[in-house]
Amino acid sequence: MRLVVLSLNRKLYSTQRLVAAARARGHTVRVLNTARCYMRVASSGAELHYRGKAVEGVAAVIPRIGASTTVYGTAVLRQFEALGVIALNSADAILRARDKLLALQLLAAAKLPLPATGFAFMPDDIDDLLSMVGKPPLVVKFTEGTQGIGVVRAQTKNAAESLIEAFMGTRTSILVQEFIREAAGRDIRAFVVGGKVVAAMERQAPRGEFRANLHRGGHARAVTLSAEERRIAEAAARTIGLNVAGVDLLRSKNGPLLIEVNSTPGLEGIEEATGVDVAGQIIAFLERQLKRQSR
């Protein structure tokens, strides 16, 4: 099968692992720089070109679309879909995951457990918004942040108000969430492929930090999920419509809570912590999808 990996940087660990896993299973793989893809949209037929040549004969595409290229990257991915190419994750599912507020609304509608979350547009509503979410400390986060960027803990109500007013002044969309103290700087990343959790790790934030992202200096170890944690992670990926997802959970005194569903989860941390060949499982899933399509 001929595969394409959409990635801005072919040297990234996740991109290299996906290419290696596909080639090890006998597939032909090409890495295309997402920003260098361009397209013709017309009722007479879709076209997609790369560096002056038409991209043709592709069976499946693996999108590694970063937050900086979400809009253009999903447009390119949608063009592949219009050409009949199987997408590991669809453009629409990626957009749902990237919009944190929309994702939370969908997860809440599916009755999945979440931290109390507030969202407002006008500064005049901040006081009532904070009372809806709960007592400080509170977590203020960008609706489009990644890797822990744009996530701040406000220890007091005044600090939360100042942060929200400052972000609103720059027309930045933010969410306010209750702070789960008992998580103690730990979270869980469950990696879902084809509707099933294939690996899971617990991430621990460094001393003095509450964000457990590995990019923020946290460290990880393999962890065994409870049946409920597994159910929630798989249901979250299904609700957003993702075939492959990194689902982040917190262990609270009231049970597991969903904090985020990632559409382009990195492979390095999860593979190193667990020893699971996640890249190989992703390629195997695509193989199964192609077999179903051929039938």
PDB file of C-alpha atoms in Angstrom:
ATOM      1  CA  MET A   1       0.000   0.000   0.000  1.00  0.00           C
ATOM      2  CA  ARG A   2       1.152   3.539  -0.760  1.00  0.00           C
ATOM      3  CA  LEU A   3       1.018   5.809   2.261  1.00  0.00           C
ATOM      4  CA  VAL A   4       1.555   9.523   2.776  1.00  0.00           C
ATOM      5  CA  VAL A   5       2.550  11.098   6.081  1.00  0.00           C
ATOM      6  CA  LEU A   6       1.670  14.797   6.285  1.00  0.00           C
ATOM      7  CA  SER A   7       4.308  16.484   8.448  1.00  0.00           C
ATOM      8  CA  LEU A   8       6.111  19.815   8.553  1.00  0.00           C
ATOM      9  CA  ASN A   9       9.283  18.076   9.719  1.00  0.00           C
ATOM     10  CA  ARG A  10      10.307  14.621   8.524  1.00  0.00           C
ATOM     11  CA  LYS A  11      12.943  14.445  11.282  1.00  0.00           C
ATOM     12  CA  LEU A  12      10.421  14.378  14.133  1.00  0.00           C
ATOM     13  CA  TYR A  13      10.374  11.152  16.152  1.00  0.00           C
ATOM     14  CA  SER A  14       6.707  10.405  15.454  1.00  0.00           C
ATOM     15  CA  THR A  15       7.103  10.936  11.707  1.00  0.00           C
ATOM     16  CA  GLN A  16      10.206   8.747  11.541  1.00  0.00           C
ATOM     17  CA  ARG A  17       8.586   5.972  13.577  1.00  0.00           C
ATOM     18  CA  LEU A  18       5.489   5.885  11.378  1.00  0.00           C
ATOM     19  CA  VAL A  19       7.639   5.727   8.241  1.00  0.00           C
ATOM     20  CA  ALA A  20       9.809   2.957   9.705  1.00  0.00           C
ATOM     21  CA  ALA A  21       6.797   0.940  10.902  1.00  0.00           C
ATOM     22  CA  ALA A  22       5.092   1.180   7.511  1.00  0.00           C
ATOM     23  CA  ARG A  23       8.215   0.158   5.599  1.00  0.00           C
ATOM     24  CA  ALA A  24       8.817  -2.732   7.994  1.00  0.00           C
ATOM     25  CA  ARG A  25       5.373  -4.043   7.011  1.00  0.00           C
ATOM     26  CA  GLY A  26       6.170  -3.784   3.302  1.00  0.00           C
ATOM     27  CA  HIS A  27       4.462  -0.492   2.447  1.00  0.00           C
ATOM     28  CA  THR A  28       5.703   2.435   0.369  1.00  0.00           C
ATOM     29  CA  VAL A  29       5.758   5.684   2.346  1.00  0.00           C
ATOM     30  CA  ARG A  30       6.252   9.290   1.337  1.00  0.00           C
ATOM     31  CA  VAL A  31       6.506  12.246   3.739  1.00  0.00           C
ATOM     32  CA  LEU A  32       4.937  15.413   2.361  1.00  0.00           C
ATOM     33  CA  ASN A  33       5.489  18.828   3.912  1.00  0.00           C
ATOM     34  CA  THR A  34       1.930  19.951   4.632  1.00  0.00           C
ATOM     35  CA  ALA A  35       2.704  23.577   3.804  1.00  0.00           C
ATOM     36  CA  ARG A  36       4.034  22.635   0.343  1.00  0.00           C
ATOM     37  CA  CYS A  37       0.859  20.813  -0.706  1.00  0.00           C
ATOM     38  CA  TYR A  38      -1.548  22.829  -2.839  1.00  0.00           C
ATOM     39  CA  MET A  39      -4.830  22.015  -4.469  1.00  0.00           C
ATOM     40  CA  ARG A  40      -7.412  22.693  -7.119  1.00  0.00           C
ATOM     41  CA  VAL A  41     -11.014  22.729  -5.945  1.00  0.00           C
ATOM     42  CA  ALA A  42     -13.538  22.409  -8.754  1.00  0.00           C
ATOM     43  CA  SER A  43     -16.774  20.601  -9.529  1.00  0.00           C
ATOM     44  CA  SER A  44     -15.009  18.913 -12.436  1.00  0.00           C
ATOM     45  CA  GLY A  45     -12.668  17.079 -10.071  1.00  0.00           C
ATOM     46  CA  ALA A  46     -10.271  17.503  -7.168  1.00  0.00           C
ATOM     47  CA  GLU A  47      -6.512  17.837  -7.652  1.00  0.00           C
ATOM     48  CA  LEU A  48      -3.653  17.859  -5.170  1.00  0.00           C
ATOM     49  CA  HIS A  49      -0.098  18.796  -6.146  1.00  0.00           C
ATOM     50  CA  TYR A  50       3.252  18.744  -4.373  1.00  0.00           C
ATOM     51  CA  ARG A  51       6.361  20.481  -5.679  1.00  0.00           C
ATOM     52  CA  GLY A  52       4.959  20.747  -9.187  1.00  0.00           C
ATOM     53  CA  LYS A  53       3.572  17.217  -9.552  1.00  0.00           C
ATOM     54  CA  ALA A  54       0.158  15.657  -8.950  1.00  0.00           C
ATOM     55  CA  VAL A  55      -0.115  13.388  -5.913  1.00  0.00           C
ATOM     56  CA  GLU A  56      -1.746  10.200  -7.156  1.00  0.00           C
ATOM     57  CA  GLY A  57      -2.167   6.526  -6.266  1.00  0.00           C
ATOM     58  CA  VAL A  58      -2.197   7.078  -2.494  1.00  0.00           C
ATOM     59  CA  ALA A  59      -4.159   4.533  -0.438  1.00  0.00           C
ATOM     60  CA  ALA A  60      -4.022   6.204   2.981  1.00  0.00           C
ATOM     61  CA  VAL A  61      -2.798   9.410   4.598  1.00  0.00           C
ATOM     62  CA  ILE A  62      -1.495   9.859   8.132  1.00  0.00           C
ATOM     63  CA  PRO A  63      -1.913  13.482   9.264  1.00  0.00           C
ATOM     64  CA  ARG A  64       0.664  14.884  11.664  1.00  0.00           C
ATOM     65  CA  ILE A  65      -0.854  18.355  11.704  1.00  0.00           C
ATOM     66  CA  GLY A  66       0.464  20.731  14.358  1.00  0.00           C
ATOM     67  CA  ALA A  67      -1.530  23.521  15.952  1.00  0.00           C
ATOM     68  CA  SER A  68       0.256  26.162  13.856  1.00  0.00           C
ATOM     69  CA  THR A  69      -1.108  24.666  10.617  1.00  0.00           C
ATOM     70  CA  THR A  70      -4.516  23.425  11.741  1.00  0.00           C
ATOM     71  CA  VAL A  71      -6.570  25.392   9.198  1.00  0.00           C
ATOM     72  CA  TYR A  72      -4.384  24.753   6.152  1.00  0.00           C
ATOM     73  CA  GLY A  73      -3.434  21.254   7.234  1.00  0.00           C
ATOM     74  CA  THR A  74      -7.039  20.127   7.578  1.00  0.00           C
ATOM     75  CA  ALA A  75      -7.831  21.704   4.185  1.00  0.00           C
ATOM     76  CA  VAL A  76      -5.089  19.583   2.612  1.00  0.00           C
ATOM     77  CA  LEU A  77      -6.333  16.507   4.466  1.00  0.00           C
ATOM     78  CA  ARG A  78      -9.896  17.165   3.281  1.00  0.00           C
ATOM     79  CA  GLN A  79      -8.578  17.296  -0.287  1.00  0.00           C
ATOM     80  CA  PHE A  80      -7.050  13.843   0.166  1.00  0.00           C
ATOM     81  CA  GLU A  81     -10.420  12.643   1.444  1.00  0.00           C
ATOM     82  CA  ALA A  82     -12.126  14.150  -1.633  1.00  0.00           C
ATOM     83  CA  LEU A  83      -9.749  12.059  -3.750  1.00  0.00           C
ATOM     84  CA  GLY A  84     -10.947   8.887  -2.020  1.00  0.00           C
ATOM     85  CA  VAL A  85      -7.864   8.455   0.179  1.00  0.00           C
ATOM     86  CA  ILE A  86      -8.413   6.889   3.621  1.00  0.00           C
ATOM     87  CA  ALA A  87      -7.417   9.331   6.390  1.00  0.00           C
ATOM     88  CA  LEU A  88      -6.148   7.974   9.692  1.00  0.00           C
ATOM     89  CA  ASN A  89      -8.067  10.804  11.375  1.00  0.00           C
ATOM     90  CA  SER A  90     -10.546  12.852   9.377  1.00  0.00           C
ATOM     91  CA  ALA A  91     -10.204  16.609   8.960  1.00  0.00           C
ATOM     92  CA  ASP A  92     -13.507  17.190  10.756  1.00  0.00           C
ATOM     93  CA  ALA A  93     -12.459  15.068  13.743  1.00  0.00           C
ATOM     94  CA  ILE A  94      -9.158  16.936  14.046  1.00  0.00           C
ATOM     95  CA  LEU A  95     -10.986  20.273  14.022  1.00  0.00           C
ATOM     96  CA  ARG A  96     -13.373  19.056  16.729  1.00  0.00           C
ATOM     97  CA  ALA A  97     -10.444  18.028  18.920  1.00  0.00           C
ATOM     98  CA  ARG A  98      -8.517  21.272  18.348  1.00  0.00           C
ATOM     99  CA  ASP A  99     -11.469  23.397  19.492  1.00  0.00           C
ATOM    100  CA  LYS A 100     -11.229  22.669  23.219  1.00  0.00           C
ATOM    101  CA  LEU A 101     -14.592  24.215  24.045  1.00  0.00           C
ATOM    102  CA  LEU A 102     -16.416  22.283  21.324  1.00  0.00           C
ATOM    103  CA  ALA A 103     -14.667  19.073  22.382  1.00  0.00           C
ATOM    104  CA  LEU A 104     -15.706  19.584  26.007  1.00  0.00           C
ATOM    105  CA  GLN A 105     -19.293  20.293  24.971  1.00  0.00           C
ATOM    106  CA  LEU A 106     -19.387  17.074  22.928  1.00  0.00           C
ATOM    107  CA  LEU A 107     -17.839  15.047  25.752  1.00  0.00           C
ATOM    108  CA  ALA A 108     -20.271  16.532  28.275  1.00  0.00           C
ATOM    109  CA  ALA A 109     -23.210  15.711  25.995  1.00  0.00           C
ATOM    110  CA  ALA A 110     -21.931  12.116  25.938  1.00  0.00           C
ATOM    111  CA  LYS A 111     -22.111  12.130  29.776  1.00  0.00           C
ATOM    112  CA  LEU A 112     -18.367  11.629  30.195  1.00  0.00           C
ATOM    113  CA  PRO A 113     -16.837  12.987  33.444  1.00  0.00           C
ATOM    114  CA  LEU A 114     -15.089  16.366  33.175  1.00  0.00           C
ATOM    115  CA  PRO A 115     -13.740  19.021  35.540  1.00  0.00           C
ATOM    116  CA  ALA A 116     -16.205  21.904  35.942  1.00  0.00           C
ATOM    117  CA  THR A 117     -15.382  24.346  33.138  1.00  0.00           C
ATOM    118  CA  GLY A 118     -16.404  27.946  32.429  1.00  0.00           C
ATOM    119  CA  PHE A 119     -16.260  30.027  29.269  1.00  0.00           C
ATOM    120  CA  ALA A 120     -17.244  33.664  28.758  1.00  0.00           C
ATOM    121  CA  PHE A 121     -16.824  36.416  26.182  1.00  0.00           C
ATOM    122  CA  MET A 122     -17.302  39.632  28.179  1.00  0.00           C
ATOM    123  CA  PRO A 123     -15.197  40.813  31.162  1.00  0.00           C
ATOM    124  CA  ASP A 124     -18.397  41.934  32.922  1.00  0.00           C
ATOM    125  CA  ASP A 125     -19.314  38.270  33.399  1.00  0.00           C
ATOM    126  CA  ILE A 126     -16.091  37.098  35.030  1.00  0.00           C
ATOM    127  CA  ASP A 127     -17.314  37.259  38.639  1.00  0.00           C
ATOM    128  CA  ASP A 128     -20.345  35.068  37.989  1.00  0.00           C
ATOM    129  CA  LEU A 129     -18.306  32.778  35.743  1.00  0.00           C
ATOM    130  CA  LEU A 130     -15.841  32.055  38.550  1.00  0.00           C
ATOM    131  CA  SER A 131     -18.653  31.309  40.973  1.00  0.00           C
ATOM    132  CA  MET A 132     -19.999  28.749  38.487  1.00  0.00           C
ATOM    133  CA  VAL A 133     -16.660  26.934  38.271  1.00  0.00           C
ATOM    134  CA  GLY A 134     -15.770  26.810  41.970  1.00  0.00           C
ATOM    135  CA  LYS A 135     -13.314  28.048  44.566  1.00  0.00           C
ATOM    136  CA  PRO A 136      -9.662  28.842  43.827  1.00  0.00           C
ATOM    137  CA  PRO A 137      -7.181  27.671  42.856  1.00  0.00           C
ATOM    138  CA  LEU A 138      -8.431  27.578  39.264  1.00  0.00           C
ATOM    139  CA  VAL A 139      -6.825  26.670  35.947  1.00  0.00           C
ATOM    140  CA  VAL A 140      -6.990  29.203  33.111  1.00  0.00           C
ATOM    141  CA  LYS A 141      -6.113  27.853  29.658  1.00  0.00           C
ATOM    142  CA  PHE A 142      -6.168  28.872  26.018  1.00  0.00           C
ATOM    143  CA  THR A 143      -8.800  27.074  23.965  1.00  0.00           C
ATOM    144  CA  GLU A 144      -6.167  26.304  21.300  1.00  0.00           C
ATOM    145  CA  GLY A 145      -3.027  25.693  23.360  1.00  0.00           C
ATOM    146  CA  THR A 146      -0.853  22.567  23.106  1.00  0.00           C
ATOM    147  CA  GLN A 147       1.910  20.907  25.169  1.00  0.00           C
ATOM    148  CA  GLY A 148       0.893  22.839  28.278  1.00  0.00           C
ATOM    149  CA  ILE A 149       1.403  26.225  26.614  1.00  0.00           C
ATOM    150  CA  GLY A 150      -1.206  28.753  27.722  1.00  0.00           C
ATOM    151  CA  VAL A 151      -2.174  26.817  30.870  1.00  0.00           C
ATOM    152  CA  VAL A 152      -1.878  28.843  34.091  1.00  0.00           C
ATOM    153  CA  ARG A 153      -2.912  28.136  37.675  1.00  0.00           C
ATOM    154  CA  ALA A 154      -4.538  31.042  39.511  1.00  0.00           C
ATOM    155  CA  GLN A 155      -4.198  30.648  43.269  1.00  0.00           C
ATOM    156  CA  THR A 156      -6.798  33.297  44.189  1.00  0.00           C
ATOM    157  CA  LYS A 157      -9.989  34.743  42.760  1.00  0.00           C
ATOM    158  CA  ASN A 158      -8.265  38.089  42.165  1.00  0.00           C
ATOM    159  CA  ALA A 159      -5.455  36.371  40.281  1.00  0.00           C
ATOM    160  CA  ALA A 160      -7.977  34.483  38.147  1.00  0.00           C
ATOM    161  CA  GLU A 161      -9.864  37.700  37.367  1.00  0.00           C
ATOM    162  CA  SER A 162      -6.637  39.481  36.384  1.00  0.00           C
ATOM    163  CA  LEU A 163      -5.547  36.635  34.134  1.00  0.00           C
ATOM    164  CA  ILE A 164      -8.904  36.371  32.394  1.00  0.00           C
ATOM    165  CA  GLU A 165      -9.141  40.140  31.869  1.00  0.00           C
ATOM    166  CA  ALA A 166      -5.612  40.196  30.429  1.00  0.00           C
ATOM    167  CA  PHE A 167      -6.353  37.337  28.008  1.00  0.00           C
ATOM    168  CA  MET A 168      -9.687  38.853  27.001  1.00  0.00           C
ATOM    169  CA  GLY A 169      -7.913  42.134  26.330  1.00  0.00           C
ATOM    170  CA  THR A 170      -5.841  40.393  23.651  1.00  0.00           C
ATOM    171  CA  ARG A 171      -8.961  38.728  22.235  1.00  0.00           C
ATOM    172  CA  THR A 172      -7.647  35.313  23.228  1.00  0.00           C
ATOM    173  CA  SER A 173     -10.297  32.688  23.914  1.00  0.00           C
ATOM    174  CA  ILE A 174      -9.847  31.009  27.290  1.00  0.00           C
ATOM    175  CA  LEU A 175     -11.423  28.364  29.497  1.00  0.00           C
ATOM    176  CA  VAL A 176     -11.519  28.301  33.286  1.00  0.00           C
ATOM    177  CA  GLN A 177     -11.486  24.917  35.026  1.00  0.00           C
ATOM    178  CA  GLU A 178     -11.564  23.684  38.583  1.00  0.00           C
ATOM    179  CA  PHE A 179      -8.160  22.650  39.891  1.00  0.00           C
ATOM    180  CA  ILE A 180      -7.955  18.977  40.865  1.00  0.00           C
ATOM    181  CA  ARG A 181      -5.617  19.244  43.839  1.00  0.00           C
ATOM    182  CA  GLU A 182      -5.395  15.524  44.573  1.00  0.00           C
ATOM    183  CA  ALA A 183      -3.954  14.836  41.106  1.00  0.00           C
ATOM    184  CA  ALA A 184      -0.731  16.284  42.567  1.00  0.00           C
ATOM    185  CA  GLY A 185       0.853  17.126  39.220  1.00  0.00           C
ATOM    186  CA  ARG A 186       0.073  13.742  37.689  1.00  0.00           C
ATOM    187  CA  ASP A 187      -2.063  12.831  34.718  1.00  0.00           C
ATOM    188  CA  ILE A 188      -2.605   9.808  32.486  1.00  0.00           C
ATOM    189  CA  ARG A 189      -2.209   9.636  28.715  1.00  0.00           C
ATOM    190  CA  ALA A 190      -4.211   6.768  27.222  1.00  0.00           C
ATOM    191  CA  PHE A 191      -3.344   6.047  23.586  1.00  0.00           C
ATOM    192  CA  VAL A 192      -6.344   4.869  21.587  1.00  0.00           C
ATOM    193  CA  VAL A 193      -5.999   3.160  18.189  1.00  0.00           C
ATOM    194  CA  GLY A 194      -9.039   1.873  16.321  1.00  0.00           C
ATOM    195  CA  GLY A 195     -11.344   2.331  19.280  1.00  0.00           C
ATOM    196  CA  LYS A 196      -9.177   0.471  21.810  1.00  0.00           C
ATOM    197  CA  VAL A 197      -6.561   1.634  24.326  1.00  0.00           C
ATOM    198  CA  VAL A 198      -3.251   0.115  23.197  1.00  0.00           C
ATOM    199  CA  ALA A 199      -0.922   1.787  25.722  1.00  0.00           C
ATOM    200  CA  ALA A 200      -1.092   4.099  28.724  1.00  0.00           C
ATOM    201  CA  MET A 201       1.395   6.111  30.750  1.00  0.00           C
ATOM    202  CA  GLU A 202       1.295   8.213  33.890  1.00  0.00           C
ATOM    203  CA  ARG A 203       3.071  11.554  33.592  1.00  0.00           C
ATOM    204  CA  GLN A 204       4.480  13.320  36.651  1.00  0.00           C
ATOM    205  CA  ALA A 205       5.212  17.047  36.609  1.00  0.00           C
ATOM    206  CA  PRO A 206       8.579  18.263  37.989  1.00  0.00           C
ATOM    207  CA  ARG A 207       8.675  19.787  41.465  1.00  0.00           C
ATOM    208  CA  GLY A 208       6.821  23.108  41.662  1.00  0.00           C
ATOM    209  CA  GLU A 209       4.920  22.477  38.408  1.00  0.00           C
ATOM    210  CA  PHE A 210       1.334  21.259  38.005  1.00  0.00           C
ATOM    211  CA  ARG A 211       1.455  20.609  34.239  1.00  0.00           C
ATOM    212  CA  ALA A 212       2.567  17.036  33.605  1.00  0.00           C
ATOM    213  CA  ASN A 213       3.369  17.470  29.886  1.00  0.00           C
ATOM    214  CA  LEU A 214       6.666  15.821  28.932  1.00  0.00           C
ATOM    215  CA  HIS A 215       7.556  18.989  26.993  1.00  0.00           C
ATOM    216  CA  ARG A 216       7.425  20.837  30.331  1.00  0.00           C
ATOM    217  CA  GLY A 217      10.022  18.551  31.907  1.00  0.00           C
ATOM    218  CA  GLY A 218       7.719  15.854  33.253  1.00  0.00           C
ATOM    219  CA  HIS A 219       8.630  12.180  33.272  1.00  0.00           C
ATOM    220  CA  ALA A 220       6.517   9.149  32.452  1.00  0.00           C
ATOM    221  CA  ARG A 221       6.052   5.515  33.369  1.00  0.00           C
ATOM    222  CA  ALA A 222       3.762   2.761  32.134  1.00  0.00           C
ATOM    223  CA  VAL A 223       0.485   2.505  34.026  1.00  0.00           C
ATOM    224  CA  THR A 224      -2.367   0.008  34.154  1.00  0.00           C
ATOM    225  CA  LEU A 225      -5.765   1.606  33.619  1.00  0.00           C
ATOM    226  CA  SER A 226      -8.863   0.661  35.544  1.00  0.00           C
ATOM    227  CA  ALA A 227     -11.795  -0.675  33.553  1.00  0.00           C
ATOM    228  CA  GLU A 228     -13.544   2.691  34.012  1.00  0.00           C
ATOM    229  CA  GLU A 229     -10.529   4.690  32.827  1.00  0.00           C
ATOM    230  CA  ARG A 230     -10.276   2.479  29.749  1.00  0.00           C
ATOM    231  CA  ARG A 231     -13.996   2.875  29.033  1.00  0.00           C
ATOM    232  CA  ILE A 232     -13.824   6.669  29.346  1.00  0.00           C
ATOM    233  CA  ALA A 233     -10.742   6.969  27.108  1.00  0.00           C
ATOM    234  CA  GLU A 234     -12.259   4.835  24.366  1.00  0.00           C
ATOM    235  CA  ALA A 235     -15.615   6.621  24.590  1.00  0.00           C
ATOM    236  CA  ALA A 236     -13.875  10.027  24.393  1.00  0.00           C
ATOM    237  CA  ALA A 237     -12.035   9.133  21.167  1.00  0.00           C
ATOM    238  CA  ARG A 238     -15.264   7.747  19.709  1.00  0.00           C
ATOM    239  CA  THR A 239     -17.240  10.855  20.684  1.00  0.00           C
ATOM    240  CA  ILE A 240     -14.778  13.192  18.935  1.00  0.00           C
ATOM    241  CA  GLY A 241     -14.602  10.813  15.968  1.00  0.00           C
ATOM    242  CA  LEU A 242     -10.880  10.011  16.179  1.00  0.00           C
ATOM    243  CA  ASN A 243      -9.435   6.671  15.112  1.00  0.00           C
ATOM    244  CA  VAL A 244      -6.159   7.562  16.835  1.00  0.00           C
ATOM    245  CA  ALA A 245      -6.160   9.768  19.916  1.00  0.00           C
ATOM    246  CA  GLY A 246      -4.196  10.632  23.008  1.00  0.00           C
ATOM    247  CA  VAL A 247      -6.751  10.935  25.798  1.00  0.00           C
ATOM    248  CA  ASP A 248      -5.637  12.748  28.953  1.00  0.00           C
ATOM    249  CA  LEU A 249      -7.193  11.839  32.300  1.00  0.00           C
ATOM    250  CA  LEU A 250      -6.855  12.903  35.926  1.00  0.00           C
ATOM    251  CA  ARG A 251      -7.441  10.618  38.895  1.00  0.00           C
ATOM    252  CA  SER A 252      -9.656  12.574  41.290  1.00  0.00           C
ATOM    253  CA  LYS A 253     -11.350  11.692  44.567  1.00  0.00           C
ATOM    254  CA  ASN A 254     -14.577  11.358  42.569  1.00  0.00           C
ATOM    255  CA  GLY A 255     -13.078   9.058  39.941  1.00  0.00           C
ATOM    256  CA  PRO A 256     -11.344   9.636  36.588  1.00  0.00           C
ATOM    257  CA  LEU A 257     -11.881  12.966  34.837  1.00  0.00           C
ATOM    258  CA  LEU A 258     -11.275  13.791  31.168  1.00  0.00           C
ATOM    259  CA  ILE A 259      -9.162  16.866  30.552  1.00  0.00           C
ATOM    260  CA  GLU A 260      -8.301  16.671  26.839  1.00  0.00           C
ATOM    261  CA  VAL A 261      -8.479  14.586  23.663  1.00  0.00           C
ATOM    262  CA  ASN A 262      -5.506  15.018  21.324  1.00  0.00           C
ATOM    263  CA  SER A 263      -5.814  14.346  17.598  1.00  0.00           C
ATOM    264  CA  THR A 264      -2.078  14.226  16.849  1.00  0.00           C
ATOM    265  CA  PRO A 265      -0.515  12.609  19.923  1.00  0.00           C
ATOM    266  CA  GLY A 266       3.250  12.176  19.980  1.00  0.00           C
ATOM    267  CA  LEU A 267       4.707   8.671  19.934  1.00  0.00           C
ATOM    268  CA  GLU A 268       8.056   9.149  21.652  1.00  0.00           C
ATOM    269  CA  GLY A 269       6.853   9.427  25.248  1.00  0.00           C
ATOM    270  CA  ILE A 270       4.304   6.619  25.067  1.00  0.00           C
ATOM    271  CA  GLU A 271       6.613   4.171  23.261  1.00  0.00           C
ATOM    272  CA  GLU A 272       9.574   4.842  25.562  1.00  0.00           C
ATOM    273  CA  ALA A 273       7.482   4.586  28.730  1.00  0.00           C
ATOM    274  CA  THR A 274       5.546   1.459  27.779  1.00  0.00           C
ATOM    275  CA  GLY A 275       7.689  -0.388  25.236  1.00  0.00           C
ATOM    276  CA  VAL A 276       4.610  -0.791  23.035  1.00  0.00           C
ATOM    277  CA  ASP A 277       5.051  -0.526  19.257  1.00  0.00           C
ATOM    278  CA  VAL A 278       2.319   2.087  18.893  1.00  0.00           C
ATOM    279  CA  ALA A 279       3.460   3.098  15.403  1.00  0.00           C
ATOM    280  CA  GLY A 280       3.118  -0.507  14.247  1.00  0.00           C
ATOM    281  CA  GLN A 281      -0.384  -0.709  15.694  1.00  0.00           C
ATOM    282  CA  ILE A 282      -1.362   2.443  13.790  1.00  0.00           C
ATOM    283  CA  ILE A 283      -0.161   0.938  10.491  1.00  0.00           C
ATOM    284  CA  ALA A 284      -1.963  -2.330  11.277  1.00  0.00           C
ATOM    285  CA  PHE A 285      -5.168  -0.368  11.850  1.00  0.00           C
ATOM    286  CA  LEU A 286      -4.825   1.300   8.441  1.00  0.00           C
ATOM    287  CA  GLU A 287      -4.308  -2.126   6.861  1.00  0.00           C
ATOM    288  CA  ARG A 288      -7.579  -3.300   8.387  1.00  0.00           C
ATOM    289  CA  GLN A 289      -9.347  -0.188   7.123  1.00  0.00           C
ATOM    290  CA  LEU A 290      -8.121  -0.803   3.581  1.00  0.00           C
ATOM    291  CA  LYS A 291      -9.271  -4.419   3.695  1.00  0.00           C
ATOM    292  CA  ARG A 292     -12.746  -3.325   4.773  1.00  0.00           C
ATOM    293  CA  GLN A 293     -12.842  -0.781   1.958  1.00  0.00           C
ATOM    294  CA  SER A 294     -11.754  -3.353  -0.639  1.00  0.00           C
ATOM    295  CA  ARG A 295     -14.579  -5.662   0.415  1.00  0.00           C
TER     296      ARG A 295
END
